[in-house]
PDB file of C-alpha atoms in Angstrom:
ATOM      1  CA  GLU A   1      -1.703  -2.205  11.150  1.00 93.00           C
ATOM      2  CA  GLY A   2      -1.589  -0.776  14.630  1.00 96.00           C
ATOM      3  CA  ALA A   3      -1.367   2.797  16.353  1.00 97.00           C
ATOM      4  CA  GLY A   4      -2.003   4.166  19.773  1.00 96.00           C
ATOM      5  CA  ILE A   5      -0.602   5.548  23.119  1.00 96.00           C
ATOM      6  CA  VAL A   6       2.273   3.956  24.826  1.00 97.00           C
ATOM      7  CA  ASP A   7       0.812   2.689  28.066  1.00 96.00           C
ATOM      8  CA  ALA A   8       3.858   0.902  29.755  1.00 96.00           C
ATOM      9  CA  LEU A   9       7.510   0.178  29.067  1.00 96.00           C
ATOM     10  CA  GLY A  10       9.665  -2.904  29.662  1.00 94.00           C
ATOM     11  CA  ALA A  11      12.892  -2.713  31.720  1.00 93.00           C
ATOM     12  CA  GLY A  12      15.741  -0.923  30.065  1.00 93.00           C
ATOM     13  CA  VAL A  13      13.569   0.472  27.178  1.00 94.00           C
ATOM     14  CA  THR A  14      14.648   3.962  25.957  1.00 93.00           C
ATOM     15  CA  GLY A  15      13.880   6.260  23.139  1.00 93.00           C
ATOM     16  CA  VAL A  16      10.037   6.384  23.716  1.00 95.00           C
ATOM     17  CA  GLY A  17       7.890   7.286  26.708  1.00 96.00           C
ATOM     18  CA  VAL A  18       4.644   6.479  28.307  1.00 97.00           C
ATOM     19  CA  GLY A  19       1.872   8.744  26.756  1.00 97.00           C
ATOM     20  CA  ASP A  20       3.820   8.894  23.264  1.00 97.00           C
ATOM     21  CA  SER A  21       1.620   8.620  20.316  1.00 98.00           C
ATOM     22  CA  VAL A  22       3.007   5.985  17.981  1.00 98.00           C
ATOM     23  CA  ALA A  23       2.373   3.740  14.995  1.00 98.00           C
ATOM     24  CA  VAL A  24       3.686   0.226  14.637  1.00 97.00           C
ATOM     25  CA  TYR A  25       5.910  -0.544  11.752  1.00 97.00           C
ATOM     26  CA  GLY A  26       4.717  -3.813  10.518  1.00 95.00           C
ATOM     27  CA  PRO A  27       7.199  -5.871   8.616  1.00 95.00           C
ATOM     28  CA  TRP A  28       9.451  -6.876  11.508  1.00 94.00           C
ATOM     29  CA  GLY A  29      12.845  -8.290  10.682  1.00 95.00           C
ATOM     30  CA  CYS A  30      15.925  -9.722  12.494  1.00 95.00           C
ATOM     31  CA  GLY A  31      17.573  -6.240  12.629  1.00 94.00           C
ATOM     32  CA  LEU A  32      20.908  -7.788  11.923  1.00 95.00           C
ATOM     33  CA  CYS A  33      21.153  -9.037   8.351  1.00 96.00           C
ATOM     34  CA  HIS A  34      22.224  -7.134   5.318  1.00 96.00           C
ATOM     35  CA  ALA A  35      18.699  -6.082   4.296  1.00 97.00           C
ATOM     36  CA  CYS A  36      17.896  -4.877   7.742  1.00 96.00           C
ATOM     37  CA  ALA A  37      21.213  -2.987   7.933  1.00 96.00           C
ATOM     38  CA  GLN A  38      19.983  -1.112   4.772  1.00 96.00           C
ATOM     39  CA  ASP A  39      16.656  -0.105   6.289  1.00 95.00           C
ATOM     40  CA  LYS A  40      14.828  -2.948   4.397  1.00 96.00           C
ATOM     41  CA  GLU A  41      13.313  -4.960   7.236  1.00 96.00           C
ATOM     42  CA  ASN A  42      10.418  -5.555   4.749  1.00 97.00           C
ATOM     43  CA  TYR A  43      13.005  -7.759   2.827  1.00 97.00           C
ATOM     44  CA  CYS A  44      14.736  -9.346   5.860  1.00 97.00           C
ATOM     45  CA  ASN A  45      16.406 -12.609   4.826  1.00 93.00           C
ATOM     46  CA  ARG A  46      16.115 -14.427   8.261  1.00 95.00           C
ATOM     47  CA  ALA A  47      12.642 -13.390   9.459  1.00 94.00           C
ATOM     48  CA  ALA A  48      10.982 -16.674   8.471  1.00 91.00           C
ATOM     49  CA  GLU A  49      13.986 -18.824   9.626  1.00 93.00           C
ATOM     50  CA  LEU A  50      13.957 -17.108  13.116  1.00 93.00           C
ATOM     51  CA  GLY A  51      10.197 -17.376  13.312  1.00 92.00           C
ATOM     52  CA  ILE A  52       9.690 -13.569  13.311  1.00 93.00           C
ATOM     53  CA  PHE A  53       6.266 -12.736  11.913  1.00 91.00           C
ATOM     54  CA  PRO A  54       4.420  -9.376  11.401  1.00 90.00           C
ATOM     55  CA  PRO A  55       1.719  -8.377  14.076  1.00 89.00           C
ATOM     56  CA  GLY A  56      -1.434  -9.917  13.057  1.00 86.00           C
ATOM     57  CA  LEU A  57       0.359 -12.238  10.654  1.00 87.00           C
ATOM     58  CA  GLY A  58       1.662 -14.724  13.046  1.00 85.00           C
ATOM     59  CA  ALA A  59       2.495 -12.363  15.912  1.00 85.00           C
ATOM     60  CA  GLN A  60      -0.223 -10.828  18.176  1.00 87.00           C
ATOM     61  CA  GLY A  61      -1.837  -8.179  16.375  1.00 91.00           C
ATOM     62  CA  ALA A  62      -3.734  -4.862  17.138  1.00 92.00           C
ATOM     63  CA  LEU A  63      -7.387  -6.124  17.346  1.00 91.00           C
ATOM     64  CA  ALA A  64      -7.171  -5.611  21.163  1.00 91.00           C
ATOM     65  CA  GLU A  65      -7.092  -3.035  23.828  1.00 93.00           C
ATOM     66  CA  TYR A  66      -3.346  -3.498  24.334  1.00 95.00           C
ATOM     67  CA  MET A  67      -0.466  -4.705  22.017  1.00 94.00           C
ATOM     68  CA  ILE A  68       2.909  -5.790  22.951  1.00 94.00           C
ATOM     69  CA  VAL A  69       5.744  -4.631  20.614  1.00 94.00           C
ATOM     70  CA  ASP A  70       8.936  -6.373  21.229  1.00 90.00           C
ATOM     71  CA  ASP A  71      11.398  -3.736  19.963  1.00 93.00           C
ATOM     72  CA  VAL A  72      11.348   0.151  20.182  1.00 95.00           C
ATOM     73  CA  ARG A  73      12.701   0.362  16.601  1.00 94.00           C
ATOM     74  CA  HIS A  74       9.220  -0.825  15.350  1.00 96.00           C
ATOM     75  CA  LEU A  75       7.573   2.212  16.836  1.00 97.00           C
ATOM     76  CA  VAL A  76       7.351   5.333  14.770  1.00 97.00           C
ATOM     77  CA  PRO A  77       6.283   8.659  16.453  1.00 96.00           C
ATOM     78  CA  LEU A  78       2.904  10.169  15.191  1.00 97.00           C
ATOM     79  CA  GLY A  79       3.390  13.594  16.654  1.00 94.00           C
ATOM     80  CA  ASP A  80       0.161  15.493  16.052  1.00 95.00           C
ATOM     81  CA  LEU A  81      -1.392  12.974  13.628  1.00 97.00           C
ATOM     82  CA  ASP A  82      -4.594  11.352  14.946  1.00 96.00           C
ATOM     83  CA  PRO A  83      -3.742   7.540  15.450  1.00 96.00           C
ATOM     84  CA  VAL A  84      -7.193   6.641  14.218  1.00 96.00           C
ATOM     85  CA  GLU A  85      -6.664   8.531  10.935  1.00 95.00           C
ATOM     86  CA  ALA A  86      -3.075   7.658  10.524  1.00 97.00           C
ATOM     87  CA  VAL A  87      -3.022   3.907  11.574  1.00 97.00           C
ATOM     88  CA  SER A  88      -3.728   2.696   7.955  1.00 97.00           C
ATOM     89  CA  LEU A  89      -0.832   4.556   6.544  1.00 98.00           C
ATOM     90  CA  THR A  90       1.355   1.816   8.045  1.00 97.00           C
ATOM     91  CA  ASP A  91       0.256  -0.293   5.234  1.00 96.00           C
ATOM     92  CA  ALA A  92      -2.305   1.233   2.970  1.00 96.00           C
ATOM     93  CA  GLY A  93      -0.109   4.273   2.647  1.00 98.00           C
ATOM     94  CA  LEU A  94       3.414   2.592   3.030  1.00 98.00           C
ATOM     95  CA  THR A  95       2.892  -0.246   0.517  1.00 98.00           C
ATOM     96  CA  PRO A  96       1.895   1.888  -2.380  1.00 98.00           C
ATOM     97  CA  TYR A  97       4.451   4.565  -1.507  1.00 99.00           C
ATOM     98  CA  HIS A  98       7.185   1.869  -1.679  1.00 98.00           C
ATOM     99  CA  ALA A  99       5.959   0.569  -4.992  1.00 98.00           C
ATOM    100  CA  ILE A 100       5.649   4.143  -6.484  1.00 99.00           C
ATOM    101  CA  ARG A 101       9.085   5.155  -5.149  1.00 98.00           C
ATOM    102  CA  SER A 102      10.725   2.255  -6.791  1.00 97.00           C
ATOM    103  CA  SER A 103       9.025   3.121 -10.234  1.00 98.00           C
ATOM    104  CA  MET A 104       9.967   6.835 -10.237  1.00 98.00           C
ATOM    105  CA  ALA A 105      12.123   6.387 -13.506  1.00 97.00           C
ATOM    106  CA  ALA A 106       8.949   5.466 -15.302  1.00 98.00           C
ATOM    107  CA  LEU A 107       6.886   8.088 -13.706  1.00 98.00           C
ATOM    108  CA  ARG A 108       8.137  11.112 -15.592  1.00 97.00           C
ATOM    109  CA  PRO A 109       6.104  14.257 -16.190  1.00 96.00           C
ATOM    110  CA  GLY A 110       3.571  13.439 -18.830  1.00 95.00           C
ATOM    111  CA  ALA A 111       3.664   9.698 -18.370  1.00 98.00           C
ATOM    112  CA  THR A 112       0.589   7.589 -17.705  1.00 99.00           C
ATOM    113  CA  ALA A 113       0.034   5.388 -14.599  1.00 99.00           C
ATOM    114  CA  VAL A 114      -2.742   2.872 -14.219  1.00 99.00           C
ATOM    115  CA  VAL A 115      -3.981   1.909 -10.815  1.00 99.00           C
ATOM    116  CA  ILE A 116      -5.953  -1.425 -10.645  1.00 99.00           C
ATOM    117  CA  GLY A 117      -8.225  -1.552  -7.664  1.00 97.00           C
ATOM    118  CA  ALA A 118      -9.329   1.666  -6.012  1.00 96.00           C
ATOM    119  CA  GLY A 119     -10.081   0.305  -2.605  1.00 93.00           C
ATOM    120  CA  GLY A 120      -7.932   0.655   0.544  1.00 93.00           C
ATOM    121  CA  LEU A 121      -4.513   0.664  -0.978  1.00 96.00           C
ATOM    122  CA  GLY A 122      -5.545   1.865  -4.519  1.00 97.00           C
ATOM    123  CA  HIS A 123      -7.216   5.125  -3.302  1.00 97.00           C
ATOM    124  CA  MET A 124      -3.936   5.865  -1.460  1.00 98.00           C
ATOM    125  CA  GLY A 125      -1.870   5.009  -4.547  1.00 98.00           C
ATOM    126  CA  ILE A 126      -3.837   7.626  -6.568  1.00 99.00           C
ATOM    127  CA  GLN A 127      -3.211  10.270  -4.020  1.00 98.00           C
ATOM    128  CA  LEU A 128       0.579   9.440  -3.777  1.00 99.00           C
ATOM    129  CA  LEU A 129       0.867   9.465  -7.501  1.00 99.00           C
ATOM    130  CA  ARG A 130      -0.736  12.888  -7.486  1.00 98.00           C
ATOM    131  CA  ALA A 131       1.552  14.048  -4.740  1.00 98.00           C
ATOM    132  CA  LEU A 132       4.854  12.748  -5.976  1.00 98.00           C
ATOM    133  CA  THR A 133       4.548  12.864  -9.816  1.00 98.00           C
ATOM    134  CA  GLY A 134       3.127  14.624 -12.683  1.00 97.00           C
ATOM    135  CA  VAL A 135       1.721  11.580 -14.449  1.00 98.00           C
ATOM    136  CA  THR A 136      -1.796  11.076 -15.787  1.00 99.00           C
ATOM    137  CA  ILE A 137      -3.667   8.577 -13.721  1.00 99.00           C
ATOM    138  CA  ILE A 138      -6.086   5.973 -14.905  1.00 99.00           C
ATOM    139  CA  ALA A 139      -8.046   3.972 -12.248  1.00 99.00           C
ATOM    140  CA  LEU A 140      -9.720   0.770 -12.851  1.00 99.00           C
ATOM    141  CA  ASP A 141     -12.165  -1.218 -10.642  1.00 98.00           C
ATOM    142  CA  ILE A 142     -15.152  -3.489 -10.972  1.00 96.00           C
ATOM    143  CA  ASP A 143     -17.184  -1.318  -8.416  1.00 95.00           C
ATOM    144  CA  GLN A 144     -18.775   1.880  -9.325  1.00 95.00           C
ATOM    145  CA  ASP A 145     -18.401   3.396  -5.886  1.00 95.00           C
ATOM    146  CA  LYS A 146     -14.803   2.649  -5.767  1.00 96.00           C
ATOM    147  CA  LEU A 147     -14.492   4.473  -9.088  1.00 97.00           C
ATOM    148  CA  ARG A 148     -16.268   7.436  -7.767  1.00 97.00           C
ATOM    149  CA  LEU A 149     -13.736   7.378  -4.764  1.00 96.00           C
ATOM    150  CA  ALA A 150     -10.901   7.295  -7.313  1.00 98.00           C
ATOM    151  CA  THR A 151     -12.097  10.365  -9.028  1.00 98.00           C
ATOM    152  CA  GLU A 152     -12.638  12.092  -5.634  1.00 97.00           C
ATOM    153  CA  VAL A 153      -8.997  11.449  -4.692  1.00 97.00           C
ATOM    154  CA  GLY A 154      -7.536  12.554  -7.996  1.00 97.00           C
ATOM    155  CA  ALA A 155      -7.736  10.031 -10.748  1.00 98.00           C
ATOM    156  CA  HIS A 156      -7.791  11.679 -14.180  1.00 98.00           C
ATOM    157  CA  HIS A 157      -9.785   8.811 -15.826  1.00 99.00           C
ATOM    158  CA  VAL A 158     -11.775   5.888 -14.500  1.00 98.00           C
ATOM    159  CA  ALA A 159     -13.159   2.717 -16.101  1.00 98.00           C
ATOM    160  CA  PRO A 160     -14.403  -0.599 -15.242  1.00 98.00           C
ATOM    161  CA  SER A 161     -11.566  -3.137 -15.063  1.00 96.00           C
ATOM    162  CA  GLY A 162     -13.121  -5.439 -17.615  1.00 93.00           C
ATOM    163  CA  PRO A 163     -11.990  -6.818 -21.069  1.00 95.00           C
ATOM    164  CA  ASP A 164     -12.274  -3.453 -22.609  1.00 97.00           C
ATOM    165  CA  ALA A 165      -9.872  -1.745 -20.237  1.00 98.00           C
ATOM    166  CA  PRO A 166      -6.686  -2.427 -22.168  1.00 98.00           C
ATOM    167  CA  ALA A 167      -8.152  -0.886 -25.306  1.00 98.00           C
ATOM    168  CA  PHE A 168      -9.400   2.081 -23.239  1.00 98.00           C
ATOM    169  CA  ILE A 169      -5.886   2.495 -21.932  1.00 98.00           C
ATOM    170  CA  ARG A 170      -4.319   2.337 -25.253  1.00 98.00           C
ATOM    171  CA  GLN A 171      -6.821   4.862 -26.681  1.00 98.00           C
ATOM    172  CA  LEU A 172      -5.870   7.413 -24.040  1.00 98.00           C
ATOM    173  CA  THR A 173      -2.066   6.814 -24.570  1.00 98.00           C
ATOM    174  CA  GLY A 174      -1.998   6.969 -28.375  1.00 97.00           C
ATOM    175  CA  GLY A 175      -1.669   3.255 -28.648  1.00 97.00           C
ATOM    176  CA  ASP A 176       1.409   3.232 -26.524  1.00 98.00           C
ATOM    177  CA  GLY A 177       0.076   1.781 -23.289  1.00 98.00           C
ATOM    178  CA  ALA A 178       0.794   2.742 -19.755  1.00 99.00           C
ATOM    179  CA  ASP A 179       4.267   3.619 -18.425  1.00 99.00           C
ATOM    180  CA  ALA A 180       3.546   2.033 -15.058  1.00 99.00           C
ATOM    181  CA  VAL A 181       0.860  -0.168 -13.830  1.00 99.00           C
ATOM    182  CA  PHE A 182       0.091  -0.783 -10.189  1.00 99.00           C
ATOM    183  CA  ASP A 183      -2.068  -3.800  -9.551  1.00 99.00           C
ATOM    184  CA  PHE A 184      -3.512  -3.704  -6.043  1.00 98.00           C
ATOM    185  CA  VAL A 185      -5.493  -6.793  -6.546  1.00 98.00           C
ATOM    186  CA  GLY A 186      -2.949  -9.325  -7.925  1.00 97.00           C
ATOM    187  CA  ILE A 187      -5.418 -12.168  -9.154  1.00 98.00           C
ATOM    188  CA  GLN A 188      -4.979 -13.751 -12.465  1.00 98.00           C
ATOM    189  CA  ALA A 189      -7.317 -11.440 -14.234  1.00 98.00           C
ATOM    190  CA  THR A 190      -5.663  -8.227 -13.116  1.00 98.00           C
ATOM    191  CA  VAL A 191      -2.085  -9.339 -13.755  1.00 98.00           C
ATOM    192  CA  GLU A 192      -3.227 -10.260 -17.172  1.00 98.00           C
ATOM    193  CA  LEU A 193      -4.842  -6.832 -17.501  1.00 98.00           C
ATOM    194  CA  ALA A 194      -1.536  -5.259 -16.466  1.00 98.00           C
ATOM    195  CA  ARG A 195       0.330  -7.236 -19.036  1.00 98.00           C
ATOM    196  CA  GLN A 196      -2.165  -6.198 -21.906  1.00 97.00           C
ATOM    197  CA  SER A 197      -1.876  -2.481 -20.810  1.00 98.00           C
ATOM    198  CA  ILE A 198       1.779  -1.863 -20.149  1.00 98.00           C
ATOM    199  CA  ALA A 199       3.991   0.075 -22.651  1.00 98.00           C
ATOM    200  CA  ARG A 200       7.492  -0.919 -23.868  1.00 98.00           C
ATOM    201  CA  ASP A 201      10.024  -0.046 -21.162  1.00 97.00           C
ATOM    202  CA  GLY A 202       7.174   0.210 -18.671  1.00 98.00           C
ATOM    203  CA  VAL A 203       7.064  -1.240 -15.095  1.00 98.00           C
ATOM    204  CA  ILE A 204       4.354  -3.523 -13.728  1.00 98.00           C
ATOM    205  CA  GLN A 205       4.051  -3.605  -9.874  1.00 98.00           C
ATOM    206  CA  ILE A 206       1.959  -6.532  -8.680  1.00 98.00           C
ATOM    207  CA  VAL A 207       1.156  -5.259  -5.194  1.00 98.00           C
ATOM    208  CA  GLY A 208      -1.861  -7.270  -4.329  1.00 96.00           C
ATOM    209  CA  ILE A 209      -1.211 -10.814  -3.058  1.00 94.00           C
ATOM    210  CA  GLY A 210      -3.965 -12.370  -5.036  1.00 95.00           C
ATOM    211  CA  GLY A 211      -1.965 -15.383  -6.325  1.00 96.00           C
ATOM    212  CA  GLY A 212      -2.033 -14.229 -10.083  1.00 96.00           C
ATOM    213  CA  ILE A 213       1.087 -15.421 -12.259  1.00 95.00           C
ATOM    214  CA  LEU A 214       2.454 -13.363 -14.884  1.00 94.00           C
ATOM    215  CA  PRO A 215       4.988 -14.783 -17.231  1.00 90.00           C
ATOM    216  CA  ALA A 216       7.893 -12.727 -18.023  1.00 86.00           C
ATOM    217  CA  GLY A 217      10.238 -13.170 -21.067  1.00 88.00           C
ATOM    218  CA  PHE A 218      10.447 -12.159 -24.571  1.00 93.00           C
ATOM    219  CA  PHE A 219       7.291 -11.786 -26.604  1.00 92.00           C
ATOM    220  CA  SER A 220       5.229 -12.294 -23.270  1.00 93.00           C
ATOM    221  CA  ILE A 221       5.541  -8.816 -22.305  1.00 95.00           C
ATOM    222  CA  PRO A 222       6.689  -5.823 -24.248  1.00 96.00           C
ATOM    223  CA  PHE A 223      10.397  -5.189 -24.874  1.00 97.00           C
ATOM    224  CA  GLY A 224      12.117  -3.543 -21.939  1.00 96.00           C
ATOM    225  CA  ALA A 225       9.152  -4.052 -19.550  1.00 97.00           C
ATOM    226  CA  SER A 226       9.821  -5.151 -16.021  1.00 97.00           C
ATOM    227  CA  VAL A 227       7.745  -6.905 -13.464  1.00 97.00           C
ATOM    228  CA  ARG A 228       8.089  -6.377  -9.634  1.00 97.00           C
ATOM    229  CA  THR A 229       6.433  -7.812  -6.473  1.00 97.00           C
ATOM    230  CA  PRO A 230       7.076  -5.085  -3.871  1.00 98.00           C
ATOM    231  CA  TYR A 231       6.354  -5.938  -0.266  1.00 96.00           C
ATOM    232  CA  TRP A 232       5.338  -3.316   2.333  1.00 96.00           C
ATOM    233  CA  GLY A 233       8.204  -0.794   2.764  1.00 97.00           C
ATOM    234  CA  SER A 234      10.955   0.489   4.937  1.00 97.00           C
ATOM    235  CA  ARG A 235      10.634   2.374   8.314  1.00 97.00           C
ATOM    236  CA  SER A 236      12.215   5.472   6.767  1.00 97.00           C
ATOM    237  CA  GLU A 237       9.520   5.420   3.979  1.00 98.00           C
ATOM    238  CA  LEU A 238       6.853   5.178   6.618  1.00 98.00           C
ATOM    239  CA  MET A 239       8.144   8.224   8.269  1.00 98.00           C
ATOM    240  CA  GLU A 240       7.961  10.042   4.826  1.00 98.00           C
ATOM    241  CA  VAL A 241       4.382   8.912   4.414  1.00 98.00           C
ATOM    242  CA  PHE A 242       3.503  10.288   7.725  1.00 98.00           C
ATOM    243  CA  GLU A 243       5.033  13.675   6.538  1.00 98.00           C
ATOM    244  CA  LEU A 244       2.850  13.656   3.470  1.00 98.00           C
ATOM    245  CA  ALA A 245      -0.161  13.144   5.678  1.00 98.00           C
ATOM    246  CA  ARG A 246       0.936  15.817   8.020  1.00 97.00           C
ATOM    247  CA  THR A 247       1.151  18.375   5.240  1.00 96.00           C
ATOM    248  CA  GLY A 248      -2.257  17.361   3.967  1.00 96.00           C
ATOM    249  CA  LYS A 249      -1.102  15.737   0.583  1.00 97.00           C
ATOM    250  CA  ILE A 250      -2.710  12.357   1.533  1.00 98.00           C
ATOM    251  CA  LYS A 251      -5.507  11.270   3.580  1.00 96.00           C
ATOM    252  CA  VAL A 252      -6.976   7.758   4.213  1.00 96.00           C
ATOM    253  CA  HIS A 253     -10.719   7.374   3.798  1.00 95.00           C
ATOM    254  CA  VAL A 254     -11.596   5.619   7.035  1.00 94.00           C
ATOM    255  CA  GLU A 255     -14.622   3.866   8.392  1.00 94.00           C
ATOM    256  CA  ARG A 256     -14.487   3.454  12.128  1.00 96.00           C
ATOM    257  CA  PHE A 257     -15.755   0.325  14.091  1.00 97.00           C
ATOM    258  CA  SER A 258     -15.745  -0.474  17.658  1.00 95.00           C
ATOM    259  CA  LEU A 259     -14.016  -3.755  18.880  1.00 94.00           C
ATOM    260  CA  GLU A 260     -17.485  -5.204  19.215  1.00 95.00           C
ATOM    261  CA  GLN A 261     -18.262  -4.314  15.657  1.00 96.00           C
ATOM    262  CA  ALA A 262     -15.046  -6.064  14.228  1.00 95.00           C
ATOM    263  CA  PRO A 263     -16.958  -9.083  12.711  1.00 96.00           C
ATOM    264  CA  GLU A 264     -19.077  -6.567  10.931  1.00 96.00           C
ATOM    265  CA  ALA A 265     -16.010  -4.808   9.594  1.00 96.00           C
ATOM    266  CA  TYR A 266     -14.809  -8.252   8.259  1.00 95.00           C
ATOM    267  CA  GLU A 267     -18.042  -8.977   6.795  1.00 96.00           C
ATOM    268  CA  ARG A 268     -18.168  -5.858   4.849  1.00 95.00           C
ATOM    269  CA  LEU A 269     -14.599  -6.282   3.740  1.00 92.00           C
ATOM    270  CA  HIS A 270     -15.364  -9.665   2.338  1.00 92.00           C
ATOM    271  CA  ALA A 271     -18.282  -8.204   0.531  1.00 92.00           C
ATOM    272  CA  GLY A 272     -16.193  -5.496  -0.858  1.00 88.00           C
ATOM    273  CA  SER A 273     -18.392  -2.726   0.711  1.00 91.00           C
ATOM    274  CA  ILE A 274     -15.665  -0.793   2.683  1.00 91.00           C
ATOM    275  CA  ARG A 275     -14.948   2.428   1.039  1.00 91.00           C
ATOM    276  CA  GLY A 276     -11.346   3.073   1.856  1.00 91.00           C
ATOM    277  CA  ARG A 277     -10.093   1.490   5.002  1.00 94.00           C
ATOM    278  CA  ALA A 278     -11.817   0.002   8.004  1.00 95.00           C
ATOM    279  CA  VAL A 279     -10.316   0.870  11.416  1.00 96.00           C
ATOM    280  CA  VAL A 280     -11.309  -0.903  14.611  1.00 95.00           C
ATOM    281  CA  VAL A 281     -11.043   1.455  17.658  1.00 95.00           C
ATOM    282  CA  PRO A 282     -11.171  -0.523  21.043  1.00 90.00           C
TER     283      PRO A 282
END
């Protein structure tokens, strides 16, 4: 995740000016394949083949005073948004937004959505569900402070994400289960929790890249249920996320750190004590 002020331009660059406030769209693609042509660079078919990697995940990232972005299409104008407050929207906002947008058929008014993990992405997922749908939101986490944050940002019900959680969900839904489950953790325990909690014809979105594996087939998940593994989101979706932030419908809970404090931020992230999203400001 990166955002800041354009300091200099390479030869022939147009469409952006020195002094502009911008965010960096992260999932870089080739720009030429069918997926990229459809505004789905997050699903580029040739990025790995061509050695194209996202910033911070192979390419040089934003934990520095300066960052080189190799194509102007990867820059998204921030306008009047504060780069420090908005930078996390490029992932913590975009990733759940993309997952929710692709689940809208299940998120009808009166439906129930479960959010597993109320941290950096999960607390944004709750806000986005409130902004975009009329569903009842159940948030699950192992940490009581994260559950308090979930309540603060709009969850209707919260509970520990332990062995009793599926029964709690089915009690709240009259035995049916949740119409959509968004797993922002993705370890084996949470994908199994999602499986036990989903309703017939529901959708499970495994957003967290925790290595959990969910079998999909008759009698392993309810009839009609689908399982998806969404990745990041599109550039146009990021622009929509920024508009939601600009109108006050969503807001990232940010903890600021200086560049010198970055190791401390990583230590707290590893300990699970970051409330929302850590932002390093050089």
